[in-house]
Coordinates of C-alpha atoms and ligand atoms in Angstrom, one line a residue:
Chain A
M290 CA 53.6 5.4 13.0
N291 CA 53.4 2.9 10.3
T292 CA 51.1 5.1 8.3
L293 CA 53.5 8.0 8.5
K294 CA 56.5 6.0 7.4
T295 CA 54.7 4.7 4.4
S296 CA 53.4 8.1 3.4
T297 CA 56.8 9.8 3.6
T298 CA 58.6 7.2 1.6
M299 CA 56.0 7.3 -1.1
A300 CA 56.1 11.1 -1.2
T301 CA 59.9 11.2 -1.5
G302 CA 59.8 8.5 -4.1
S303 CA 57.6 10.5 -6.3
A304 CA 58.9 14.0 -5.8
T305 CA 61.7 15.4 -7.9
P306 CA 64.8 15.6 -5.9
A307 CA 65.9 19.1 -7.1
A308 CA 63.0 21.3 -5.9
A309 CA 62.7 21.1 -2.2
P310 CA 59.8 23.5 -1.2
T311 CA 61.0 26.8 0.4
G312 CA 59.2 29.7 2.0
P313 CA 59.4 33.3 0.9
A314 CA 62.7 33.8 2.8
G315 CA 64.1 30.6 1.4
E316 CA 63.7 28.6 4.6
P317 CA 62.6 24.9 4.1
L318 CA 59.0 24.3 4.6
P319 CA 57.8 21.4 6.9
R320 CA 57.5 18.3 4.9
R321 CA 54.1 17.0 4.0
S322 CA 53.0 13.7 2.5
Q323 CA 51.2 15.5 -0.3
I324 CA 48.8 12.6 -0.5
S325 CA 45.7 13.5 1.5
P326 CA 45.0 15.8 4.3
I327 CA 43.2 13.1 6.1
A328 CA 46.1 10.7 5.9
D329 CA 48.4 13.5 7.2
A330 CA 46.1 14.3 10.1
V331 CA 45.8 10.7 11.1
A332 CA 49.6 10.2 10.9
I333 CA 50.1 13.3 13.1
M334 CA 47.5 12.3 15.6
D335 CA 49.0 8.9 15.9
Q336 CA 52.3 10.4 16.8
I337 CA 51.2 12.7 19.6
P338 CA 50.3 11.3 23.0
G339 CA 46.6 10.9 23.5
G340 CA 46.1 11.5 19.8
G341 CA 44.4 8.1 19.3
L342 CA 41.7 9.1 21.8
I343 CA 41.0 12.4 20.0
L344 CA 40.9 10.5 16.7
T345 CA 38.4 8.1 18.0
T346 CA 36.2 10.8 19.4
V347 CA 36.2 12.7 16.2
E348 CA 35.4 9.5 14.4
A349 CA 32.5 8.8 16.8
A350 CA 31.1 12.3 16.1
L351 CA 31.4 11.8 12.3
N352 CA 29.9 8.4 12.5
W353 CA 27.0 9.6 14.6
G354 CA 26.2 12.1 11.9
R355 CA 26.5 9.6 9.1
A356 CA 24.4 7.0 10.9
S357 CA 21.7 9.4 11.6
S358 CA 21.3 10.6 8.1
I359 CA 21.4 7.6 5.8
W360 CA 19.9 8.6 2.5
P361 CA 18.7 5.7 0.5
L362 CA 18.1 5.6 -3.3
T363 CA 14.5 5.2 -4.3
F364 CA 14.8 2.0 -6.2
G365 CA 12.2 -0.8 -6.0
L366 CA 12.3 -4.0 -7.9
A367 CA 9.3 -6.1 -6.9
C368 CA 6.9 -6.9 -4.1
C369 CA 9.4 -6.0 -1.3
A370 CA 9.5 -2.5 -2.7
I371 CA 5.9 -2.1 -1.6
E372 CA 6.8 -2.9 1.9
M373 CA 9.7 -0.5 1.6
M374 CA 7.2 2.2 0.5
A375 CA 5.1 1.3 3.5
A376 CA 8.1 1.8 5.7
Y377 CA 8.6 5.3 4.3
A378 CA 4.9 6.1 4.7
S379 CA 2.7 7.2 7.6
R380 CA 2.8 4.4 10.1
F381 CA 6.4 3.4 10.1
D382 CA 7.8 6.8 9.0
L383 CA 11.5 6.3 8.3
D384 CA 12.0 10.1 8.1
R385 CA 12.1 10.2 11.9
M386 CA 15.4 8.2 11.7
G387 CA 16.9 10.7 9.2
I388 CA 16.2 8.4 6.3
I389 CA 15.2 10.5 3.3
P390 CA 14.8 8.8 -0.1
R391 CA 16.8 10.4 -2.9
A392 CA 15.9 10.0 -6.5
T393 CA 19.5 9.9 -7.9
P394 CA 22.4 7.6 -6.9
R395 CA 24.7 10.6 -6.8
Q396 CA 23.1 11.8 -3.6
A397 CA 22.5 8.4 -2.0
D398 CA 24.6 6.5 0.4
L399 CA 22.4 3.4 0.8
I400 CA 20.8 1.2 -1.8
I401 CA 18.0 -1.0 -0.6
V402 CA 17.7 -3.8 -3.1
A403 CA 14.0 -4.5 -2.5
G404 CA 12.8 -7.5 -4.4
R405 CA 13.8 -10.0 -7.0
A406 CA 16.5 -9.0 -9.4
T407 CA 16.5 -10.5 -12.8
I408 CA 19.6 -11.3 -14.7
R409 CA 18.6 -8.5 -17.1
I410 CA 18.5 -5.8 -14.3
A411 CA 21.7 -7.0 -12.5
P412 CA 24.1 -4.9 -14.6
I413 CA 21.9 -1.9 -14.0
V414 CA 21.9 -2.4 -10.2
R415 CA 25.7 -2.7 -10.4
R416 CA 25.9 0.6 -12.4
L417 CA 23.7 2.4 -9.9
W418 CA 25.9 1.1 -7.1
E419 CA 29.0 2.3 -8.9
Q420 CA 27.4 5.8 -9.4
M421 CA 26.9 6.2 -5.7
P422 CA 29.6 8.2 -3.9
E423 CA 32.1 6.2 -1.7
L424 CA 31.2 4.9 1.7
R425 CA 28.1 3.4 0.3
Y426 CA 26.0 0.6 1.8
V427 CA 23.7 -2.1 0.5
I428 CA 20.8 -3.6 2.2
S429 CA 19.4 -6.7 0.6
M430 CA 15.7 -6.8 1.4
G431 CA 13.8 -10.0 1.1
S432 CA 14.7 -13.6 0.3
C433 CA 14.8 -12.9 -3.4
A434 CA 17.5 -10.3 -3.2
T435 CA 19.3 -12.4 -0.6
C436 CA 19.4 -15.8 -2.3
G437 CA 16.9 -16.0 -5.2
G438 CA 14.0 -16.4 -2.9
P439 CA 11.7 -19.1 -1.6
F440 CA 10.2 -19.5 -5.0
Y441 CA 12.6 -18.6 -7.7
Y442 CA 15.3 -21.2 -7.0
D443 CA 14.6 -23.3 -10.1
N444 CA 14.0 -20.5 -12.5
Y445 CA 15.9 -19.2 -15.5
S446 CA 15.5 -15.5 -15.2
I447 CA 16.1 -14.5 -11.6
L448 CA 19.5 -13.8 -10.2
K449 CA 20.2 -16.0 -7.2
G450 CA 21.2 -13.3 -4.8
I451 CA 22.1 -9.7 -5.4
D452 CA 25.5 -10.3 -3.7
Q453 CA 26.7 -11.8 -6.9
V454 CA 26.9 -8.3 -8.3
I455 CA 27.3 -5.9 -5.4
P456 CA 28.6 -6.4 -1.8
V457 CA 25.9 -6.5 0.7
D458 CA 26.1 -5.1 4.3
V459 CA 22.9 -6.2 5.8
Y460 CA 20.5 -9.0 4.8
V461 CA 16.9 -8.7 5.8
P462 CA 15.1 -12.0 5.5
G463 CA 11.4 -12.4 4.7
C464 CA 9.0 -12.7 1.9
P465 CA 8.3 -9.8 2.1
P466 CA 10.0 -8.6 5.2
R467 CA 7.6 -6.5 7.3
P468 CA 8.5 -2.8 7.5
E469 CA 9.6 -3.5 11.1
A470 CA 12.1 -6.0 9.8
L471 CA 13.5 -3.4 7.4
I472 CA 13.8 -0.9 10.2
E473 CA 15.6 -3.5 12.2
G474 CA 18.0 -4.0 9.3
I475 CA 18.6 -0.2 9.1
L476 CA 19.3 -0.2 12.8
K477 CA 21.9 -2.9 12.3
L478 CA 23.4 -0.9 9.5
Q479 CA 23.6 2.1 11.8
E480 CA 25.4 0.0 14.4
K481 CA 27.8 -1.1 11.7
I482 CA 28.4 2.5 10.6
K483 CA 29.0 3.6 14.2
R484 CA 31.7 1.0 14.6
E485 CA 33.7 2.0 11.5
P486 CA 37.1 3.7 12.0
I487 CA 36.2 6.0 9.2
L488 CA 39.2 8.4 9.3
R489 CA 41.8 5.6 9.5
Q490 CA 40.0 3.7 6.7
Q491 CA 40.0 6.8 4.5
A492 CA 43.7 7.5 5.3
A493 CA 44.6 3.9 4.4
A494 CA 42.5 4.1 1.2
A495 CA 44.2 7.3 0.2
L496 CA 47.6 5.8 0.8
R497 CA 46.7 2.7 -1.2
G498 CA 45.4 4.8 -4.0
A499 CA 48.5 7.1 -4.1
Chain B
M264 CA 20.1 30.9 -41.6
A265 CA 17.6 28.3 -40.5
L266 CA 18.3 26.8 -37.2
R267 CA 19.1 23.1 -37.4
T268 CA 17.2 21.0 -35.0
E269 CA 17.1 17.3 -34.5
E270 CA 15.1 14.8 -32.4
L271 CA 16.4 13.7 -29.1
M272 CA 16.2 10.2 -27.8
L273 CA 15.7 10.1 -24.0
N274 CA 16.0 7.1 -21.9
M275 CA 13.7 7.0 -18.9
G276 CA 14.3 4.2 -16.4
P277 CA 14.8 1.4 -15.5
Q278 CA 15.7 3.3 -12.3
H279 CA 13.3 6.2 -12.2
P280 CA 11.2 7.2 -9.2
S281 CA 8.1 7.5 -11.4
T282 CA 8.2 4.4 -13.5
H283 CA 6.6 2.4 -10.7
G284 CA 9.1 -0.4 -10.9
V285 CA 11.6 -1.2 -13.6
L286 CA 10.0 0.0 -16.8
R287 CA 12.2 1.7 -19.4
L288 CA 10.7 4.2 -21.7
V289 CA 12.6 5.3 -24.8
V290 CA 11.1 8.7 -25.5
T291 CA 11.7 10.6 -28.7
L292 CA 11.6 14.3 -28.1
D293 CA 11.3 17.3 -30.4
G294 CA 12.1 20.1 -28.0
E295 CA 9.7 19.4 -25.2
N296 CA 7.2 17.6 -27.3
V297 CA 6.9 13.9 -27.2
M298 CA 7.0 12.4 -30.7
D299 CA 7.1 8.8 -29.8
V300 CA 7.4 6.5 -26.8
Q301 CA 8.5 2.9 -26.8
P302 CA 8.2 1.0 -23.6
D303 CA 11.0 -1.5 -23.1
I304 CA 9.9 -4.2 -20.7
G305 CA 11.2 -7.5 -19.4
Y306 CA 13.4 -6.2 -16.5
L307 CA 11.2 -8.1 -14.0
H308 CA 10.5 -11.3 -16.0
S309 CA 10.2 -14.0 -13.4
S310 CA 9.0 -16.7 -15.7
V311 CA 6.1 -17.5 -13.5
E312 CA 4.1 -19.3 -16.2
K313 CA 7.0 -21.7 -16.7
M314 CA 7.4 -22.3 -13.0
M315 CA 3.8 -23.1 -12.6
E316 CA 4.2 -26.1 -14.8
H317 CA 6.6 -27.6 -12.3
R318 CA 4.5 -27.1 -9.2
T319 CA 1.3 -28.9 -8.2
Y320 CA -2.1 -27.2 -8.4
V321 CA -2.1 -26.7 -4.6
Q322 CA 1.4 -25.2 -4.5
N323 CA 0.7 -22.8 -7.3
V324 CA -1.6 -20.7 -5.1
A325 CA 1.5 -19.4 -3.3
L326 CA 3.2 -18.6 -6.6
V327 CA 0.5 -16.5 -8.2
D328 CA 0.7 -14.1 -5.2
R329 CA 4.2 -13.2 -6.0
G330 CA 4.8 -14.0 -9.7
M331 CA 1.8 -12.0 -10.9
D332 CA 0.8 -8.6 -9.9
Y333 CA 2.1 -8.3 -6.3
L334 CA -0.2 -5.5 -5.2
I335 CA -3.3 -7.7 -5.7
A336 CA -2.3 -11.0 -4.3
L337 CA -5.8 -12.0 -3.4
N338 CA -7.3 -11.1 -6.8
N339 CA -4.6 -13.3 -8.4
E340 CA -5.5 -16.2 -6.1
Q341 CA -9.1 -15.6 -7.0
A342 CA -8.4 -15.9 -10.7
Y343 CA -6.2 -19.0 -10.4
C344 CA -8.4 -20.9 -7.9
L345 CA -11.4 -20.1 -10.0
A346 CA -9.7 -21.6 -13.1
V347 CA -8.6 -24.8 -11.3
E348 CA -12.0 -25.2 -9.6
Q349 CA -13.9 -24.9 -12.9
L350 CA -11.6 -27.3 -14.6
A351 CA -11.7 -29.9 -11.8
G352 CA -15.4 -29.3 -11.0
I353 CA -14.8 -28.3 -7.4
V354 CA -17.8 -26.6 -5.7
T355 CA -16.9 -23.9 -3.3
P356 CA -19.1 -23.5 -0.2
E357 CA -21.4 -20.5 0.0
R358 CA -19.6 -18.8 2.9
A359 CA -16.2 -19.1 1.2
R360 CA -17.5 -17.4 -1.9
Y361 CA -18.7 -14.5 0.2
I362 CA -15.4 -14.3 2.1
R363 CA -13.6 -14.3 -1.3
V364 CA -15.7 -11.4 -2.5
I365 CA -15.0 -9.5 0.7
F366 CA -11.2 -10.0 0.3
D367 CA -11.2 -9.2 -3.4
E368 CA -12.9 -5.9 -2.8
L369 CA -10.7 -5.0 0.2
N370 CA -7.7 -5.7 -2.0
R371 CA -9.1 -3.6 -4.7
I372 CA -9.3 -0.7 -2.4
A373 CA -5.8 -1.3 -1.1
S374 CA -4.4 -1.4 -4.6
H375 CA -6.2 1.8 -5.6
L376 CA -4.9 3.5 -2.6
V377 CA -1.3 2.6 -3.5
W378 CA -2.0 3.9 -7.0
L379 CA -3.5 7.2 -5.8
G380 CA -0.7 7.8 -3.4
T381 CA 2.1 7.1 -5.7
W382 CA 0.5 8.9 -8.6
A383 CA -0.2 12.0 -6.4
I384 CA 3.4 12.0 -5.3
D385 CA 4.5 11.9 -8.9
L386 CA 2.4 15.0 -9.5
G387 CA 3.9 16.7 -6.4
A388 CA 1.2 16.1 -3.9
T389 CA 3.0 14.3 -1.0
T390 CA 0.2 14.6 1.5
V391 CA -2.1 12.3 -0.5
F392 CA 0.6 9.6 -0.4
L393 CA 0.8 9.7 3.4
W394 CA -3.0 9.7 3.8
C395 CA -3.5 6.8 1.4
F396 CA -1.0 4.7 3.1
R397 CA -2.6 5.5 6.4
E398 CA -5.8 3.9 5.3
R399 CA -4.0 1.1 3.5
E400 CA -2.3 0.1 6.7
M401 CA -5.8 -0.4 8.3
I402 CA -6.8 -2.7 5.5
L403 CA -3.6 -4.6 5.9
D404 CA -4.4 -5.0 9.6
L405 CA -7.7 -6.5 8.6
F406 CA -5.9 -8.8 6.3
E407 CA -3.4 -9.8 8.9
K408 CA -6.0 -10.8 11.4
V409 CA -7.4 -13.3 9.0
T410 CA -4.6 -14.4 6.7
G411 CA -1.5 -13.7 8.7
G412 CA 0.1 -11.8 5.9
R413 CA 0.3 -8.2 4.9
L414 CA 1.1 -8.4 1.2
H415 CA 1.2 -12.1 0.3
H416 CA -1.5 -14.2 1.9
V417 CA -1.8 -17.6 0.3
Y418 CA -5.3 -17.4 1.8
Y419 CA -7.5 -18.9 -0.9
R420 CA -7.5 -22.6 -1.3
L421 CA -8.8 -24.8 -4.1
G422 CA -12.4 -25.2 -2.9
G423 CA -12.6 -22.4 -0.4
V424 CA -10.4 -20.3 1.9
Y425 CA -7.8 -21.3 4.5
A426 CA -9.3 -20.0 7.7
D427 CA -12.6 -18.6 8.9
L428 CA -13.0 -14.9 9.9
P429 CA -12.1 -14.4 13.6
E430 CA -14.7 -13.2 16.1
G431 CA -15.5 -9.5 15.8
W432 CA -13.8 -9.2 12.4
V433 CA -17.0 -8.4 10.5
E434 CA -17.9 -5.6 12.9
E435 CA -14.4 -4.2 12.7
C436 CA -14.5 -4.3 8.9
G437 CA -17.8 -2.5 8.9
A438 CA -16.5 0.2 11.2
F439 CA -13.5 0.6 8.8
L440 CA -15.8 1.0 5.8
D441 CA -17.7 3.9 7.5
Y442 CA -14.4 5.6 8.4
F443 CA -13.0 5.0 4.9
L444 CA -15.8 6.7 3.1
T445 CA -15.1 9.9 5.0
R446 CA -11.4 9.6 4.0
V447 CA -12.2 9.3 0.3
D448 CA -14.0 12.6 0.6
E449 CA -10.9 13.9 2.2
Y450 CA -8.7 12.9 -0.7
E451 CA -11.2 14.6 -3.0
T452 CA -10.7 17.9 -1.1
L453 CA -7.0 17.7 -1.9
L454 CA -7.2 16.8 -5.5
T455 CA -10.5 16.9 -7.3
K456 CA -10.8 20.7 -7.6
N457 CA -7.2 21.5 -7.1
P458 CA -6.2 23.8 -10.0
I459 CA -2.7 22.5 -10.2
F460 CA -4.0 18.9 -10.3
L461 CA -6.6 19.9 -12.9
A462 CA -4.0 21.6 -15.1
R463 CA -1.8 18.5 -15.1
T464 CA -4.5 15.9 -15.6
K465 CA -7.6 17.3 -17.3
G466 CA -7.6 16.8 -21.0
V467 CA -4.1 15.2 -20.7
G468 CA -3.3 11.8 -22.2
T469 CA -6.6 11.2 -23.9
I470 CA -7.4 8.0 -25.7
S471 CA -10.6 7.5 -27.6
R472 CA -13.0 4.6 -27.1
A473 CA -12.2 3.0 -30.4
D474 CA -8.4 3.1 -29.6
A475 CA -8.9 1.8 -26.1
I476 CA -10.8 -1.2 -27.5
A477 CA -8.3 -1.7 -30.3
M478 CA -5.3 -1.7 -27.9
G479 CA -7.0 -4.2 -25.6
A480 CA -7.2 -1.8 -22.7
S481 CA -9.5 -2.9 -19.9
G482 CA -10.4 -1.9 -16.4
P483 CA -10.4 1.7 -15.3
V484 CA -8.4 2.8 -18.3
A485 CA -11.1 1.5 -20.7
R486 CA -13.9 2.6 -18.5
A487 CA -12.6 6.2 -18.4
S488 CA -12.8 6.1 -22.3
G489 CA -16.4 5.1 -22.3
V490 CA -16.1 1.3 -22.6
A491 CA -18.8 0.1 -20.2
Y492 CA -17.2 -3.3 -19.5
D493 CA -16.6 -4.9 -16.1
V494 CA -16.1 -8.6 -15.8
R495 CA -18.0 -8.6 -12.5
K496 CA -21.1 -7.5 -14.5
A497 CA -20.4 -9.1 -17.8
A498 CA -19.4 -12.6 -16.6
P499 CA -20.1 -12.7 -12.8
Y500 CA -18.0 -15.1 -10.8
E501 CA -18.3 -16.0 -7.1
V502 CA -21.4 -14.1 -5.8
Y503 CA -21.0 -10.9 -7.7
D504 CA -24.3 -11.5 -9.5
R505 CA -26.1 -11.0 -6.1
M506 CA -24.4 -7.7 -5.4
E507 CA -25.8 -4.4 -6.3
F508 CA -23.2 -1.9 -7.6
N509 CA -22.6 0.5 -10.4
V510 CA -19.8 0.5 -12.8
P511 CA -18.5 4.0 -13.3
V512 CA -18.0 4.9 -16.9
L513 CA -16.7 8.3 -18.2
T514 CA -16.2 9.3 -21.7
D515 CA -13.3 11.9 -21.5
G516 CA -10.6 9.3 -21.7
D517 CA -8.0 11.6 -20.0
C518 CA -6.0 11.2 -16.8
Y519 CA -8.6 13.0 -14.8
A520 CA -11.3 10.6 -15.9
R521 CA -9.2 7.7 -14.9
Y522 CA -8.7 9.3 -11.5
L523 CA -12.5 9.8 -11.1
V524 CA -13.3 6.3 -12.2
R525 CA -11.0 4.8 -9.7
L526 CA -12.2 7.0 -6.9
T527 CA -15.8 6.0 -7.7
E528 CA -14.7 2.3 -7.8
M529 CA -13.4 2.6 -4.3
R530 CA -16.8 3.8 -3.2
E531 CA -18.6 1.1 -5.1
S532 CA -16.3 -1.5 -3.5
V533 CA -17.4 -0.2 -0.1
R534 CA -21.0 -0.8 -1.3
I535 CA -20.3 -4.4 -2.3
L536 CA -18.4 -5.0 0.9
R537 CA -21.3 -3.8 3.0
Q538 CA -23.7 -6.1 1.2
A539 CA -21.3 -9.1 1.5
L540 CA -20.7 -8.5 5.2
L541 CA -24.5 -8.2 5.8
N542 CA -25.4 -11.3 3.9
L543 CA -22.5 -13.4 5.0
P544 CA -23.9 -16.9 5.4
G545 CA -22.6 -19.5 8.0
G546 CA -21.4 -23.0 7.3
E547 CA -18.3 -24.6 5.8
I548 CA -15.5 -22.5 4.4
R549 CA -13.7 -25.2 2.4
A550 CA -14.6 -28.1 0.2
R551 CA -12.6 -31.3 0.7
V552 CA -9.8 -31.2 -1.9
P553 CA -6.9 -33.7 -1.6
M554 CA -3.4 -32.3 -1.4
T555 CA -2.4 -34.4 -4.4
M556 CA -5.2 -33.1 -6.5
K557 CA -5.3 -34.0 -10.2
A558 CA -7.2 -32.0 -12.7
P559 CA -8.9 -33.9 -15.5
R560 CA -7.5 -33.6 -19.0
G561 CA -8.8 -30.4 -20.7
E562 CA -8.3 -26.7 -20.9
I563 CA -10.1 -23.7 -19.4
Y564 CA -10.0 -19.9 -19.7
V565 CA -11.3 -17.9 -16.7
H566 CA -11.2 -14.1 -16.4
T567 CA -11.9 -11.9 -13.4
E568 CA -11.9 -8.2 -12.8
S569 CA -8.7 -7.2 -11.1
P570 CA -8.1 -3.6 -9.9
R571 CA -6.1 -3.1 -13.1
G572 CA -8.5 -4.7 -15.5
D573 CA -9.4 -8.0 -17.1
L574 CA -7.2 -10.6 -15.6
G575 CA -7.5 -13.9 -17.3
I576 CA -5.9 -17.3 -16.7
Y577 CA -5.7 -20.0 -19.4
L578 CA -4.9 -23.4 -18.1
V579 CA -4.2 -26.7 -19.9
S580 CA -4.2 -29.9 -18.0
D581 CA -2.9 -33.3 -19.2
G582 CA -4.5 -35.1 -16.3
G583 CA -1.5 -34.8 -14.0
E584 CA -0.8 -33.1 -10.7
T585 CA 0.7 -30.1 -12.3
P586 CA -0.7 -27.8 -15.1
Y587 CA 0.6 -28.6 -18.5
R588 CA 0.6 -25.0 -19.6
V589 CA -0.5 -21.7 -18.0
K590 CA -1.0 -18.4 -19.8
I591 CA -1.8 -15.3 -17.9
R592 CA -3.6 -12.5 -19.6
A593 CA -2.2 -9.5 -17.6
P594 CA -4.2 -6.3 -17.6
S595 CA -1.2 -4.1 -17.1
F596 CA 0.5 -5.6 -20.2
S597 CA -2.5 -4.8 -22.4
N598 CA -2.9 -1.3 -20.9
L599 CA 0.7 -0.6 -21.7
Y600 CA -0.1 -0.9 -25.4
A601 CA -2.3 2.1 -25.1
L602 CA 0.5 4.1 -23.6
T603 CA 2.2 5.2 -26.8
E604 CA -1.1 6.4 -28.2
M605 CA -1.8 8.4 -25.1
M606 CA 1.6 10.1 -24.8
K607 CA 2.1 11.2 -28.4
G608 CA 2.0 14.9 -28.8
W609 CA 2.2 15.8 -25.1
K610 CA 5.0 17.5 -23.3
I611 CA 7.8 15.6 -21.5
A612 CA 6.4 16.5 -18.1
D613 CA 3.1 14.9 -19.0
V614 CA 4.8 11.6 -19.5
I615 CA 4.9 11.1 -15.8
A616 CA 1.3 12.0 -15.3
I617 CA 0.1 9.7 -18.1
L618 CA 2.2 6.8 -17.1
G619 CA 1.0 7.0 -13.5
S620 CA -2.6 7.3 -14.6
I621 CA -2.7 3.8 -16.2
D622 CA -1.7 2.2 -12.9
I623 CA 1.0 0.0 -14.2
V624 CA 2.6 -2.8 -12.1
L625 CA 5.7 -4.2 -13.8
S626 CA 5.4 -7.6 -12.2
D627 CA 2.1 -7.9 -14.0
V628 CA 3.6 -6.8 -17.3
D629 CA 6.7 -9.0 -17.3
R630 CA 5.4 -11.9 -15.3
Ligands
LIG44 S1 11.2 -12.0 -1.3 FE1 9.0 -12.4 -1.7 S2 8.1 -10.4 -1.5 FE2 10.2 -10.0 -1.8 S3 10.5 -9.8 -4.0 FE3 10.8 -12.0 -3.5 S4 8.8 -12.9 -3.8 FE4 8.5 -10.7 -3.6

């Protein structure tokens, strides 16, 4: 309800008062928020009885798809990246979970920050993260990416935690974390993705941005 | 009218799937031809040399695992422990020295397997990657049974090793070696006579013997150019002087030669391992070294043969519990010098093949 109200007020606020949309015969067309189809759909679903249930079901289906095909960026920084490679390779085989590494951030929705990030590489990690399309996730793999590591706490060149430059969803501890630990982290991320009210979030984001 | 052309500057990295870490290459291109390549390093500088000055000699064993080349943790520990032991005059028991040779060579094989797998995937041969990592996992299992770690072990101690080999490990390792030799032949069936692989590597990225020496290249890169130098032969440490093995040397100096050298090295490592397992003596595994060990005032330079080349450690002690200064001579760093010379005049697609063939690890370059 609330969403709908906001959207209509904002739409009327921005539209020119003179030109109300009309059909071929001059009849007035049904009003639309003109902001985003998702925002409209969510608003309509919220109005009709049982719409919330349908919305949740659609969200569950979408989230199932997203969680089962997380595409991470191939980006390794240090030692932890070797364990990440081992997780992709024969024994642990992340492919069976729908995880296929992509070489460009434009196609990736997950960045696994594997290893220690120096202060010099930090802006580049940030830029890669910014290049990824929205609904992106970050796994911080290893103690170094999480907090500067078990060894690099008193050092001048290592960033004390990648969460100083990008927001992290899942922290995987270890030095290095075993591939099993990384898989556990990815399962945690899948849980998180499956819980997200993605349509409502997107509608709210669209309204915020409008 | 003449067509106006100009050179193009291309940035490769730091995020690039084939730079094996965070290397940035500034490539100057004329059409497809590489005119110049300037590596830009320092994206993984973890100031390990400085940090070692603030930790005791005993603690530093854990640091060299990670701060130096992370693929060869045990070879790093070998170089570091050897330096401190020689400086402080610690005598390692016989059994520990054999165990160290065993683990050095196993780690060499594991490192070469990572190199072969990732290089092959750069050249488009995905299967090799999966096969190499299959065998590597077996080596890591062997490591894990003894050291408890897969990648970082902290297994060597000043004056020996941390734990003895568990029961049945020697037989298991022997069985793995038999199996592994058949697998190396299998890799060869995929690559050695593969026309695509040959076209991409044979004659590509050559460096002459004189250039290799002038650039300070070492290890397989130098040996593929005809430099018959291996620290294990030239200045044997631990018990390498009792082992019988050949050092593969080729004279072509191209990517293909570097590939062949490393493949042969894996086979030679198996030979060394077999001898070490067979002659493994009993007895102590560790000399008594106090936790608060102080090295006498002085300096020392020790070098060992790491999978990437000549790995040296220069250590200065002022008589305290921590080193006064540590300098690491990293083989990847020196091999990187040769890169520009290798790449000039080749096509842009060859950049990947040549870069992969020198087996670079950025943690070793930047330290
Ligand atoms: S957490 Fe440990 S293994 Fe991972 S990058 Fe840091 S030092 Fe290396």
